[in-house]
Short mmCIF file of C-alpha atoms and ligand atoms in Angstrom, two decimals:
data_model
loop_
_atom_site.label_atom_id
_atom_site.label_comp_id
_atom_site.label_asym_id
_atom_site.label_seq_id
_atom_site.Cartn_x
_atom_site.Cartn_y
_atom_site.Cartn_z
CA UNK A 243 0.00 0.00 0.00
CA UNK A 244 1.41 3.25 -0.82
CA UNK A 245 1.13 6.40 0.98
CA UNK A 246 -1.66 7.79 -0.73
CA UNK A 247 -3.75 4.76 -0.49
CA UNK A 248 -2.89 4.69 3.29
CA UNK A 249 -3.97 8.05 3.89
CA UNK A 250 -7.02 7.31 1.54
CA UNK A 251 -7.61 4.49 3.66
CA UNK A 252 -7.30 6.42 6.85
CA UNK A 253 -9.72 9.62 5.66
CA UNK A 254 -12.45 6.41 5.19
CA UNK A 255 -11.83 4.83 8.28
CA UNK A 256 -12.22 8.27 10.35
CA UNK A 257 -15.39 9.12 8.28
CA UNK A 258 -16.78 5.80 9.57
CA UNK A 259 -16.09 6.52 13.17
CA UNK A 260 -17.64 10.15 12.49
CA UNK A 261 -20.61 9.33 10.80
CA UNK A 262 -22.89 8.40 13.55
CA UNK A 263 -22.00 11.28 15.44
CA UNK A 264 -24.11 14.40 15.70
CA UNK A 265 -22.70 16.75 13.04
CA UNK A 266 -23.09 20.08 13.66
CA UNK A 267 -20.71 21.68 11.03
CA UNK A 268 -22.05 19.53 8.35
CA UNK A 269 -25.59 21.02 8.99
CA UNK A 270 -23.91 24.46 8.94
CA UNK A 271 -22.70 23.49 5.95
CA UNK A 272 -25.72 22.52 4.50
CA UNK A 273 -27.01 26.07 5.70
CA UNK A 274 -24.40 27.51 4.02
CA UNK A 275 -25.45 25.31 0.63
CA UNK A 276 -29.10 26.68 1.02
CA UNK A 277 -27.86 30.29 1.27
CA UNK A 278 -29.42 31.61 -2.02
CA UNK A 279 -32.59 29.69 -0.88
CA UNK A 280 -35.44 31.74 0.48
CA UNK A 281 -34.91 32.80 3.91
CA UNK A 282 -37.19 30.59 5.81
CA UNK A 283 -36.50 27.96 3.66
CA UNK A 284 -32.48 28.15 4.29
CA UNK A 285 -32.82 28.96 7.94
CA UNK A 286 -35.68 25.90 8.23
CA UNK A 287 -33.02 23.69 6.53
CA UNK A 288 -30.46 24.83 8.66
CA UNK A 289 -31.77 24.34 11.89
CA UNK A 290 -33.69 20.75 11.37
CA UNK A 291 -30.97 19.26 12.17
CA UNK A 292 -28.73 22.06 14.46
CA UNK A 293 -29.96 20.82 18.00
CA UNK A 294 -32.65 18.66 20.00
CA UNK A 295 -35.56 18.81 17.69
CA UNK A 296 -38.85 19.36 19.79
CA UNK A 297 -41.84 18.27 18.80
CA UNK A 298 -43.27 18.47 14.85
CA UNK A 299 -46.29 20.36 15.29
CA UNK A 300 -48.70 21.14 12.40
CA UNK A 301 -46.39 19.85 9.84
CA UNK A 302 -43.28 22.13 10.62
CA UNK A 303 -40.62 21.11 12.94
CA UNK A 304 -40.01 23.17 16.32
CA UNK A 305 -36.60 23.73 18.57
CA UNK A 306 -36.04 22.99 22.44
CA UNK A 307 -33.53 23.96 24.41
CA UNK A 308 -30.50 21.69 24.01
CA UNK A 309 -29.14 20.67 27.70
CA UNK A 310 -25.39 21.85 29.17
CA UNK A 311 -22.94 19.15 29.17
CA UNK A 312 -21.82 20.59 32.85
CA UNK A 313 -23.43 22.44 35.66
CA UNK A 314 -24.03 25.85 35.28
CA UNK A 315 -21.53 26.87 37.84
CA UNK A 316 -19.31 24.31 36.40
CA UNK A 317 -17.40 27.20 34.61
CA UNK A 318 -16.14 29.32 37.44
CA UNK A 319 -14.40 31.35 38.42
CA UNK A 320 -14.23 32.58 35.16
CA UNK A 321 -17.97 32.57 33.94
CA UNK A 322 -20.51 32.74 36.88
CA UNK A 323 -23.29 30.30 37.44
CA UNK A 324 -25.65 33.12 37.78
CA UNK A 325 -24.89 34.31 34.36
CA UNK A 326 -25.15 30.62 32.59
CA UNK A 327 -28.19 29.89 33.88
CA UNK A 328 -29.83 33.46 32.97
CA UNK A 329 -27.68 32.87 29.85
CA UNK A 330 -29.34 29.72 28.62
CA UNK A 331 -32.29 29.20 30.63
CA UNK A 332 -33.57 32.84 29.73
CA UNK A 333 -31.75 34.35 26.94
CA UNK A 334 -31.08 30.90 24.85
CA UNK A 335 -34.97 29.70 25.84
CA UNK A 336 -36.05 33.01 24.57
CA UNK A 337 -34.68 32.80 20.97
CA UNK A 338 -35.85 29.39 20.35
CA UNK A 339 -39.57 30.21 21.50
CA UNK A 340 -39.40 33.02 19.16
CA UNK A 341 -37.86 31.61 16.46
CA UNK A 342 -40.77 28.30 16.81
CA UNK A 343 -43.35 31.34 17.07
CA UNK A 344 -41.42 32.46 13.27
CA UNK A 345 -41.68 29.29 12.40
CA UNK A 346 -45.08 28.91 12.90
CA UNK A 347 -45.71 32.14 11.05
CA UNK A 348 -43.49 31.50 8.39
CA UNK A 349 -45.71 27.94 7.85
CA UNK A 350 -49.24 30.14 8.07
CA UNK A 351 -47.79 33.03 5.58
CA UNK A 352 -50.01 32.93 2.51
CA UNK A 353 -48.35 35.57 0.86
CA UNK A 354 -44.76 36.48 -0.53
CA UNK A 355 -45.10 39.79 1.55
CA UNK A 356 -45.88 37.89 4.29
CA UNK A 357 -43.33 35.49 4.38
CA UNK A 358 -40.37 38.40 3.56
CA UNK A 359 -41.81 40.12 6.46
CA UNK A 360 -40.54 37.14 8.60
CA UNK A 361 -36.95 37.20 7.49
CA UNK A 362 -35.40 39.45 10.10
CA UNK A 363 -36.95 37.14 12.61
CA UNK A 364 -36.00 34.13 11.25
CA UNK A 365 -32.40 35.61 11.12
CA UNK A 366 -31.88 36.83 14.41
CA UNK A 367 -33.75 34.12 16.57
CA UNK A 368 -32.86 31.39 14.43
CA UNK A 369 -29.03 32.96 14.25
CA UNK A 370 -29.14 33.16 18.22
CA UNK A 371 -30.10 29.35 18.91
CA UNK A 372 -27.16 28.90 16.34
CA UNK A 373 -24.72 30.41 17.82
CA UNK A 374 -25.45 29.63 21.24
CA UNK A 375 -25.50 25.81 20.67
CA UNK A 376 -21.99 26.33 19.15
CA UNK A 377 -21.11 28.24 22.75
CA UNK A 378 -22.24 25.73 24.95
CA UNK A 379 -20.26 23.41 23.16
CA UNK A 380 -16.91 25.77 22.92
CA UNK A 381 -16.70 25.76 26.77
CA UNK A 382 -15.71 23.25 29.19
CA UNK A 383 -14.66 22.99 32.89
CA UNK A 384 -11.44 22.99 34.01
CA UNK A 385 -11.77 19.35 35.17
CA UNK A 386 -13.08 18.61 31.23
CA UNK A 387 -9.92 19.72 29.61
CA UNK A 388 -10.80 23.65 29.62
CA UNK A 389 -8.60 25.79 28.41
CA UNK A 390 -6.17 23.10 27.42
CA UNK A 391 -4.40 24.36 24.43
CA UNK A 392 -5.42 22.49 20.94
CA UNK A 393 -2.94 19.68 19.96
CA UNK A 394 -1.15 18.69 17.05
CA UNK A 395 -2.01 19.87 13.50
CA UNK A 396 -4.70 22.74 14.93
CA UNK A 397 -1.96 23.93 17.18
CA UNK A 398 0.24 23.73 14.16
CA UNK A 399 -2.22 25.56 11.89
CA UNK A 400 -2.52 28.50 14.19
CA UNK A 401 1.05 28.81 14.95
CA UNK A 402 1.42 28.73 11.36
CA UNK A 403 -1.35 31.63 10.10
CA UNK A 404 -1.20 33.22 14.07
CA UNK A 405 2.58 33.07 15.00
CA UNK A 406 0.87 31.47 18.16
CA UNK A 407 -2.32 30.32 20.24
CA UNK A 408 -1.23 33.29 22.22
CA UNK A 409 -1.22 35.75 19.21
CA UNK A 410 -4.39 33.94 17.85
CA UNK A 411 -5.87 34.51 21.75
CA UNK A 412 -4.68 38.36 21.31
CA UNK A 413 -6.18 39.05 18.29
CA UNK A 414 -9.86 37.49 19.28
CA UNK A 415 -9.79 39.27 22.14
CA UNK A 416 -8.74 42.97 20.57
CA UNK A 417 -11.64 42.18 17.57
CA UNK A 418 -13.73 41.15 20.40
CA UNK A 419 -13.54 44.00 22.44
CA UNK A 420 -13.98 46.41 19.52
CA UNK A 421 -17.42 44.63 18.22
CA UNK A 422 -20.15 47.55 18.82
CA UNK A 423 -22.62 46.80 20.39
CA UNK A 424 -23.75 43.20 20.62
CA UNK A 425 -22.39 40.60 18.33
CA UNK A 426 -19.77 38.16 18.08
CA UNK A 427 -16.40 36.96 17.61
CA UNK A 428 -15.08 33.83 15.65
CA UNK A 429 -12.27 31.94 14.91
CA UNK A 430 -13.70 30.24 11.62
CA UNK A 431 -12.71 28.08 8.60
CA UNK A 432 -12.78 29.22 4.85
CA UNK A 433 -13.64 25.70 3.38
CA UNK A 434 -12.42 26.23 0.06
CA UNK A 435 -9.21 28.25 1.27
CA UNK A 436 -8.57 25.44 4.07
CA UNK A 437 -7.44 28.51 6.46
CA UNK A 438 -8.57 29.89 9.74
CA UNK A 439 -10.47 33.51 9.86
CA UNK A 440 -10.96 35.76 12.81
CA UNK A 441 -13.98 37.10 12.03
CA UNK A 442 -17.16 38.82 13.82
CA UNK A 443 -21.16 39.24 13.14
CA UNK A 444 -23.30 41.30 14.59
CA UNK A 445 -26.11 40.37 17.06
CA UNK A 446 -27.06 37.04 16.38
CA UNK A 447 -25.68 36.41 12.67
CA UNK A 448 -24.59 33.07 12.12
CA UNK A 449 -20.79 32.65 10.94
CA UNK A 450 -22.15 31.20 7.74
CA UNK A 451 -23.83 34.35 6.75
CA UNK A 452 -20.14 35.27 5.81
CA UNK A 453 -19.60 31.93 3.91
CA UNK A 454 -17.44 30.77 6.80
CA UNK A 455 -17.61 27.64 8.72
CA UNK A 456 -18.09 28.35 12.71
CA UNK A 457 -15.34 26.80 15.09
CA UNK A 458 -15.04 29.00 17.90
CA UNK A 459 -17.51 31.69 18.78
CA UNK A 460 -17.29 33.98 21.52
CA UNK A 461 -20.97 35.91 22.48
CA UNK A 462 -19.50 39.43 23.38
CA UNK A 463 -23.04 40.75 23.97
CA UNK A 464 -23.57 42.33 27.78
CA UNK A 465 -25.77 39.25 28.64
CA UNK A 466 -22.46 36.86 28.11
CA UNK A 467 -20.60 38.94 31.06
CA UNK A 468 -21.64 42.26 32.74
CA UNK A 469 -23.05 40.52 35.64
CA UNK A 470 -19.99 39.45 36.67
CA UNK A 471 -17.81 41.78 34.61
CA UNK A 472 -19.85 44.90 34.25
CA UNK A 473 -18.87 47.27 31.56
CA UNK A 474 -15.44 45.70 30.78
CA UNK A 475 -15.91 43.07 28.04
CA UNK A 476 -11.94 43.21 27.91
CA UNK A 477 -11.78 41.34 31.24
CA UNK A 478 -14.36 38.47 30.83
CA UNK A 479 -12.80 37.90 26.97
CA UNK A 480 -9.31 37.53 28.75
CA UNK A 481 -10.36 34.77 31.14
CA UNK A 482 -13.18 33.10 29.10
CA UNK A 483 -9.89 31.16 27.37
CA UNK A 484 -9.60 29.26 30.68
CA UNK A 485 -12.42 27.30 29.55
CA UNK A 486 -12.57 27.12 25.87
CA UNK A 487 -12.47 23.51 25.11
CA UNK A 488 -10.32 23.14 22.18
CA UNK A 489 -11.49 19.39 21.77
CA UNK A 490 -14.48 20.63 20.65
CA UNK A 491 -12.70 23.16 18.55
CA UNK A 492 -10.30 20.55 16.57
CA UNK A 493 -13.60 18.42 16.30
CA UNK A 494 -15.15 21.12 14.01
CA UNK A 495 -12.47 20.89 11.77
CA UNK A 496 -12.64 17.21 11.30
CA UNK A 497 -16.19 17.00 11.03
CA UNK A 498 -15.92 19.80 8.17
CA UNK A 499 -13.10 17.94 6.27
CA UNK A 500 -14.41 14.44 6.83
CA UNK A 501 -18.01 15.94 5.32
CA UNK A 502 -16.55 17.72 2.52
CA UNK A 503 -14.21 14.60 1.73
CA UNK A 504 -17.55 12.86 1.53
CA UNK A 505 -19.27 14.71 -0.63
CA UNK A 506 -16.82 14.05 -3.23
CA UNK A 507 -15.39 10.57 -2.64
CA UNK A 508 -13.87 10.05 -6.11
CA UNK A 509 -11.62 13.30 -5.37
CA UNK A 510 -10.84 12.57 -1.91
CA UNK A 511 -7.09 12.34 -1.99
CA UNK A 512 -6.70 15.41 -4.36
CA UNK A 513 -9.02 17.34 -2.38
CA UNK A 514 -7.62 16.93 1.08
CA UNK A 515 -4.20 15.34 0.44
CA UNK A 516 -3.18 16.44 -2.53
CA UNK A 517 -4.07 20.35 -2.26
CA UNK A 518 -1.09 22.81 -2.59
CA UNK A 519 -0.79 25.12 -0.34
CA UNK A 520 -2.47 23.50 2.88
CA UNK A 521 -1.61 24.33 6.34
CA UNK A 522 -1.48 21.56 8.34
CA UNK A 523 -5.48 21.79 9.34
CA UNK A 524 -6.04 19.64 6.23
CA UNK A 525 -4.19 16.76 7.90
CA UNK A 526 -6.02 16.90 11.41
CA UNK A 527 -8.40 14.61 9.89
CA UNK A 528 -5.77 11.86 10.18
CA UNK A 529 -3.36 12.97 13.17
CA UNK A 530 -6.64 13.47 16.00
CA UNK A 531 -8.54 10.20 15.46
CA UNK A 532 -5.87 7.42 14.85
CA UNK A 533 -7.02 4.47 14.47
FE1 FE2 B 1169 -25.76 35.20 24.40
#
């Protein structure tokens, strides 16, 4: 067996230990595909398959609120428990009711008016139960691994386009802090580039609205920190890094490659092997999930 078929061989074999596994970035993806779809029809697609479902009601498919891996004080000193629980119990409830009461419009509207009219709430509610899924999942406690440093070809990819996780760390936090307003901030992959963005959206715009893939997204709106932080957003985006779980971070890469390697099987090599000019994200793929 020669290299390539090896590293053909291992690309299938970590696809097959992906597969089963609830794919977030491939249903961003998919978003991403439906993009010059109508608006409740992309955000609809999008979000069938983003979190727990709740129940299909009349025909169209409703949200509920996807449960916390860890307690909500599970994240302190550095995010509060007072300030997760109002921050998903409250805020994260709230978008998801009123992007099912969208929803529910949005399967009623009889009219083209009518259904444009729903667009800016099918954006922003459906864009916050995005992007807060993705949070929840970015963050671990201590004792889970967070803010342990990614590993391997991630580390190596950010070194690479960053100069460092440190530099990487600085840079989120100074486009963080400068995001008017409320919005956020995002370490995100170009999928056709194969390179790493910092990038931000306002209020609740999902990273895909800017044709990028989400990895790491940091909510830099008052309800993320001035509880505990009051006015100084500088402070809480310094110490939210000692929880950032950069498992789940390297996992968004794989789950991206391994989905875009399978959507074009016969080109698998060239595409994620064979590609000039790669950083070493391309080969994560291979070097996180040995067999
Ligand atoms: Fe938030």
């Amino acid at each position: 067996m020669d290299g390539k078929q090896e590293c053909e061989q291992k690309m299938k074999q970590a696809y097959s230990e992906q597969e089963h596994r609830r794919d977030i970035l491939d249903r961003f993806l998919d978003m991403a595909a439906s993009m010059t779809r109508s608006c409740g029809r992309k955000l609809g697609s999008a979000l069938r398959m983003c979190t727990p479902r709740g129940m299909q009601m009349r025909g169209f498919q409703t949200y509920s609120l996807p449960e916390l891996s860890y307690d909500y004080g599970a994240l302190e000193p550095y995010i509060s428990g007072e300030i997760m629980e109002l921050h998903h119990s409250k805020h994260h409830k709230t978008y998801i009711t009123n992007f099912n009461t969208a929803l529910e419009k949005l399967h009623d509207a009889k009219d083209p008016q009518s259904i444009v009219s729903l667009q800016s709430a099918l954006n922003f509610n459906g864009g916050g139960h995005i992007n807060h899924t993705i949070f929840w999942k970015n963050l671990a406690p201590k004792s889970l691994g967070g803010g342990e440093g990614p590993q391997g070809p991630l580390a190596s990819a950010i070194s690479t386009q960053y100069g460092s996780l440190e530099k990487l760390i600085a840079k989120m936090n100074s486009v963080g802090a400068a995001v008017q307003g409320s919005g956020w901030v995002w370490l995100g992959l170009n999928k056709e580039l194969k390179h790493l963005l910092v990038e931000t959206t306002a209020n609740q715009d999902p990273l895909v609205n800017k044709g990028l893939v989400p990895l790491l997204g940091i909510d830099v709106w008052e309800h993320a920190y001035y509880l505990q932080y009051k006015n100084v957003r500088p402070d809480y985006l310094k110490n939210i890094w000692n929880v950032v779980n950069w498992k789940d971070v390297s996992q968004r890469v794989v789950w991206c490659l391994v989905m875009l390697a399978s959507r074009s099987t016969s080109s698998l090599s060239s595409t994620l092997i064979g590609a000039k000019g790669i950083s070493g994200v391309i080969i994560v793929i291979i070097v996180i999930f040995p067999r």
